[in-house]
Coordinates of C-alpha atoms in Angstrom, one line a residue:
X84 CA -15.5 5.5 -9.9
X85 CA -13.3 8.1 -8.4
X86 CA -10.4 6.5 -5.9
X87 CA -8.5 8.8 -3.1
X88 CA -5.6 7.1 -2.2
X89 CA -2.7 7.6 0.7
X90 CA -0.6 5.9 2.6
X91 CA 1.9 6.6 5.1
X92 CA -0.1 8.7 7.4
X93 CA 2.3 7.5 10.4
X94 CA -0.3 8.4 13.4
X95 CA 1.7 8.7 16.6
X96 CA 0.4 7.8 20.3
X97 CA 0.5 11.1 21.2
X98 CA -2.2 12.2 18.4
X99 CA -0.6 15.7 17.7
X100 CA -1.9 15.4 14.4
X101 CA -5.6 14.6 13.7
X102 CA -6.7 13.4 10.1
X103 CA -10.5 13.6 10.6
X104 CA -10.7 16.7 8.2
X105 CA -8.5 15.1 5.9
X106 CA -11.0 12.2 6.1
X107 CA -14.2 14.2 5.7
X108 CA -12.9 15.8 2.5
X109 CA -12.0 12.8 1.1
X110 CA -15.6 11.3 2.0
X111 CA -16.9 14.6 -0.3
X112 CA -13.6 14.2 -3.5
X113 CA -14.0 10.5 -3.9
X114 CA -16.1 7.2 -3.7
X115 CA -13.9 5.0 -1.8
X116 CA -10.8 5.3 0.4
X117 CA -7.2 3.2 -0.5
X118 CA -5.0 3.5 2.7
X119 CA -1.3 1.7 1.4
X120 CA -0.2 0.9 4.9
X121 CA 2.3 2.3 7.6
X122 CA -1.0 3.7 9.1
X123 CA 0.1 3.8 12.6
X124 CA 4.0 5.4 13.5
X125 CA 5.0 2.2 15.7
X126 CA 2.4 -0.5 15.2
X127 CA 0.7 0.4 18.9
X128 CA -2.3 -0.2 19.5
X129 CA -3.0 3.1 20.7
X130 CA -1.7 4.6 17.6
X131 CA -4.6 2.4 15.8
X132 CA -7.1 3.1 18.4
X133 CA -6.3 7.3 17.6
X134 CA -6.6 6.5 13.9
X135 CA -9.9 5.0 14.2
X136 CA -11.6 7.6 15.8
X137 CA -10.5 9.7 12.9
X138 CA -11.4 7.2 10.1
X139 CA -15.0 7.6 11.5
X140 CA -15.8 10.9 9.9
X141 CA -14.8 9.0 6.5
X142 CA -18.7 8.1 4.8
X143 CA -17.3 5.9 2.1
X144 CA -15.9 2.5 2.2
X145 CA -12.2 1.9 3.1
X146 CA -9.9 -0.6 1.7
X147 CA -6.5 -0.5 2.9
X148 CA -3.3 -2.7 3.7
X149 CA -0.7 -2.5 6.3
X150 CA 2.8 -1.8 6.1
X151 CA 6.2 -2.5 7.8
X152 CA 5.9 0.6 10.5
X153 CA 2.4 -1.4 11.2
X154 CA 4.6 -4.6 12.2
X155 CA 7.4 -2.6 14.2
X156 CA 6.0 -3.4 18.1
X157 CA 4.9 -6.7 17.4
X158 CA 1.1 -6.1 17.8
X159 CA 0.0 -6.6 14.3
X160 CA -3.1 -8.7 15.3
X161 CA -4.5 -6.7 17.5
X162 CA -3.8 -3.2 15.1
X163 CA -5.5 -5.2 12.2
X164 CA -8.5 -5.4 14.5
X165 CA -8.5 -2.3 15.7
X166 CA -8.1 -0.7 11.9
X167 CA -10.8 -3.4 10.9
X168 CA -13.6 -2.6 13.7
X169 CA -12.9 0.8 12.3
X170 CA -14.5 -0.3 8.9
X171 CA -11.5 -1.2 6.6
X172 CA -11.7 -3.6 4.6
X173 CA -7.7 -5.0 5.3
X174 CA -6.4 -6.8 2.4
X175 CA -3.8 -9.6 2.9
X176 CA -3.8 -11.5 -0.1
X177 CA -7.4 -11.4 -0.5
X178 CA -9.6 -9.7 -3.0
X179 CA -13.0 -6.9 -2.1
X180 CA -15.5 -5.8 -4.8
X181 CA -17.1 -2.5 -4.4
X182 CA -19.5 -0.9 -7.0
X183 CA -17.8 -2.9 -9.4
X184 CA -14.3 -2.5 -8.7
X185 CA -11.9 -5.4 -7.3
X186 CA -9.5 -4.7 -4.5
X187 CA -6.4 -7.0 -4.8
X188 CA -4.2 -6.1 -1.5
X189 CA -0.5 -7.3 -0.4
X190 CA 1.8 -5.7 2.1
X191 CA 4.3 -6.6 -0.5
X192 CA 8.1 -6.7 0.9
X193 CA 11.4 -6.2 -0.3
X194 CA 14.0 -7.3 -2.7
X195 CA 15.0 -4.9 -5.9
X196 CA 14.1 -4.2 -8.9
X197 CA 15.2 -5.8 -12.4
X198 CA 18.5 -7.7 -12.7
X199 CA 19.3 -6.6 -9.1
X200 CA 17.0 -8.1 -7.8
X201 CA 18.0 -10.5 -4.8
X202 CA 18.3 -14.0 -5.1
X203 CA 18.0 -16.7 -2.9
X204 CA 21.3 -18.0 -3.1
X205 CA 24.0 -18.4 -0.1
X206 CA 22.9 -18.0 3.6
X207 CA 19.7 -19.4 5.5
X208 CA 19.1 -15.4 6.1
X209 CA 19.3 -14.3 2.5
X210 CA 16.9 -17.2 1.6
X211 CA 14.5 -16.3 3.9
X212 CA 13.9 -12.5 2.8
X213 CA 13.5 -14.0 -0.8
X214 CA 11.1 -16.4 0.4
X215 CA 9.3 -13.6 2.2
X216 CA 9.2 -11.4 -1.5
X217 CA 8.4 -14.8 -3.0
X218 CA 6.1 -15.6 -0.6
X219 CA 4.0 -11.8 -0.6
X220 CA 3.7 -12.3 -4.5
X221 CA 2.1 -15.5 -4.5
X222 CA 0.0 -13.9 -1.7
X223 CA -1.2 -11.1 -4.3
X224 CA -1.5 -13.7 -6.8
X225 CA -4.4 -15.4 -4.9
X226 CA -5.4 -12.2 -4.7
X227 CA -5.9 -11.3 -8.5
X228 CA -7.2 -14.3 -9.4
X229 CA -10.0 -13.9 -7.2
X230 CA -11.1 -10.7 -8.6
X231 CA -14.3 -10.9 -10.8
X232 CA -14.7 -7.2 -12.0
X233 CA -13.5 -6.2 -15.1
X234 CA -11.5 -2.9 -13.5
X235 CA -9.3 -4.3 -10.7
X236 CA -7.0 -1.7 -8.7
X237 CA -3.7 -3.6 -6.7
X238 CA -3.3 -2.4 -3.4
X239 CA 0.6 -2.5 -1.9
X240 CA 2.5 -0.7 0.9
X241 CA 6.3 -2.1 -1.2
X242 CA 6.4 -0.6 -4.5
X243 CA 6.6 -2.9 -7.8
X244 CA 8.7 -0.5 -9.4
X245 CA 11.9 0.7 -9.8
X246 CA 10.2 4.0 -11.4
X247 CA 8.2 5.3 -8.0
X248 CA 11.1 5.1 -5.5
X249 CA 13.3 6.9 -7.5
X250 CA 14.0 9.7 -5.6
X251 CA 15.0 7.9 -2.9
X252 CA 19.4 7.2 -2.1
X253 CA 19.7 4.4 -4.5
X254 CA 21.5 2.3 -1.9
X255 CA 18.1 1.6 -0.4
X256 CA 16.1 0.7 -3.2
X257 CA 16.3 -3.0 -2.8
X258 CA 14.4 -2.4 0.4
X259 CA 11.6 -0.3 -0.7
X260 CA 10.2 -3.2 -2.9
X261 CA 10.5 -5.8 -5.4
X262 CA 10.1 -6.6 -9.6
X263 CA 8.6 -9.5 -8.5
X264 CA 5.2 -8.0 -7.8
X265 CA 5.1 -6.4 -11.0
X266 CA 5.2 -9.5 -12.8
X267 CA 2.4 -10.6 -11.5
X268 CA 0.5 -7.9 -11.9
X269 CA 1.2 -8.1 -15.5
X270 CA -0.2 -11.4 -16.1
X271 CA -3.5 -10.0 -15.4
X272 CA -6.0 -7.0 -16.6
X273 CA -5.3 -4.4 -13.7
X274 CA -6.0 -1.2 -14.1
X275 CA -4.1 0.6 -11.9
X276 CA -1.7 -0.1 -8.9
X277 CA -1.1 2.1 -5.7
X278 CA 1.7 2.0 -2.9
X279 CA 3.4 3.9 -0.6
X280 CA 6.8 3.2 1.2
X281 CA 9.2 5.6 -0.9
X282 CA 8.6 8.9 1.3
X283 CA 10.7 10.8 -1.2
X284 CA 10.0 9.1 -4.6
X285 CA 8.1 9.6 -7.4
X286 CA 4.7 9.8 -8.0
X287 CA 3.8 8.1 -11.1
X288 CA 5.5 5.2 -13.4
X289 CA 4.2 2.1 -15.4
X290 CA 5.1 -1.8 -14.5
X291 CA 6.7 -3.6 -18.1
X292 CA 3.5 -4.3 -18.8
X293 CA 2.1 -1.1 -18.7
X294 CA 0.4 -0.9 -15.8
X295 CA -0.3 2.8 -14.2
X296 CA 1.4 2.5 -10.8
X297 CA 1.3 5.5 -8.5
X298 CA 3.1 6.4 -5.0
X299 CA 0.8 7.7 -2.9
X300 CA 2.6 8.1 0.6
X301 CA 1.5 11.1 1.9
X302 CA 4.7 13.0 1.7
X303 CA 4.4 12.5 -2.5
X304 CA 3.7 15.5 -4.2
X305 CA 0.4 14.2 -5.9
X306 CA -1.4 16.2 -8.9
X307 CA -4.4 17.2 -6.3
X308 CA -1.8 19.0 -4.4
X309 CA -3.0 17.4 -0.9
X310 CA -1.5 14.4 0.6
X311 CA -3.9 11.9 -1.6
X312 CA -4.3 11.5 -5.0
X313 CA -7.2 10.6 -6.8
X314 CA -7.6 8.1 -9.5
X315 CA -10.7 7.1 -12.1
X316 CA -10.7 3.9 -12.5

């Protein structure tokens, strides 16, 4: 099974930049589609509505996840359905088999990596952006435990890894993702794991456990030397 992934794409209302051919290659390179969220620039539905009409000259099946820019206007519900309609399959703690691969897909949030990681400890706001982390990774456990196939691929926007945002000013990486996805991954058999978020981090690492993880926002300088990788699983 051969897997293009990106994320990040960013579509603006004004739709200077068209991904259809990027699309339509992809539909000829690979057997399914991973989008890894921040799709649209703003979260507007009219940035969804432009990225549908380019997702229909992609002929394989899409699985995908949102990320924060897809939260930013306040219009989430109606971009999910828009991205949805469009023939995603949008993970949000839920698992998708296709041709014997298991989607497990999480937005993921933010938090740090390792020992400085945050903890919730101190006031009601700090405790509530751990709860959100906390919160996410119980989401993707669901997720994982629901998957069947023996090859399963974990599908994030927020990296689980320290290793793919580096790159990035260090003063931000608490905000680009969290340790405490990776430890879940790790308590099961996944193959590989794909997210976006760090514009200008790295492209490949492994979670403790030895998981592949890869950083496929489109600004990622990938092995395939276009904006999506692609990954045998």
């Amino acid at each position: 099974m051969r897997i293009a992934a990106v994320g990040d794409l960013h579509v603006k209302e004004h739709g200077s930049v068209s991904y259809k051919e990027l699309f339509s290659e992809i539909s000829q390179e690979a057997d399914i589609l991973v989008l890894t969220g921040d799709l649209t620039d703003l979260g507007k539905p009219a940035e969804a509505e432009i990225l549908a009409a380019d997702l229909r000259s992609c002929s394989i099946p899409m699985v995908g996840v949102l990320g924060n820019h897809d939260y930013e206007c306040g219009h989430v519900d109606e971009v999910k359905a828009i991205i949805k309609d469009a023939g995603v399959h949008l993970l949000e703690g839920q698992a998708v088999e296709i041709d014997g691969v298991g989607f497990a897909g999480v937005k993921g949030f933010a938090g740090g990596f390792g020992r400085y990681m945050l903890g919730s400890f101190g006031e009601p706001a700090i405790k509530a952006m751990v709860a959100e982390s906390v919160e996410e990774t119980m989401r993707l456990e669901n997720a994982l435990r629901q998957v069947r196939s023996e090859r399963a691929m974990v599908v994030l926007h927020y990296a689980p890894i320290q290793q793919t945002v580096e790159g990035e000013p260090p003063e931000i990486f608490p905000f680009l993702g969290s340790s405490r996805l990776a430890e879940t991954i790790d308590r099961f058999p996944v193959k590989a794991v794909v997210h976006g978020h760090a514009h200008r981090g790295t492209y490949e690492g492994r979670t403790p456990g030895g998981a592949p993880v890869y950083n496929v926002a489109s600004h990622i300088q990938k092995p395939t030397g276009k904006a999506y990788a692609l990954l045998d699983l």
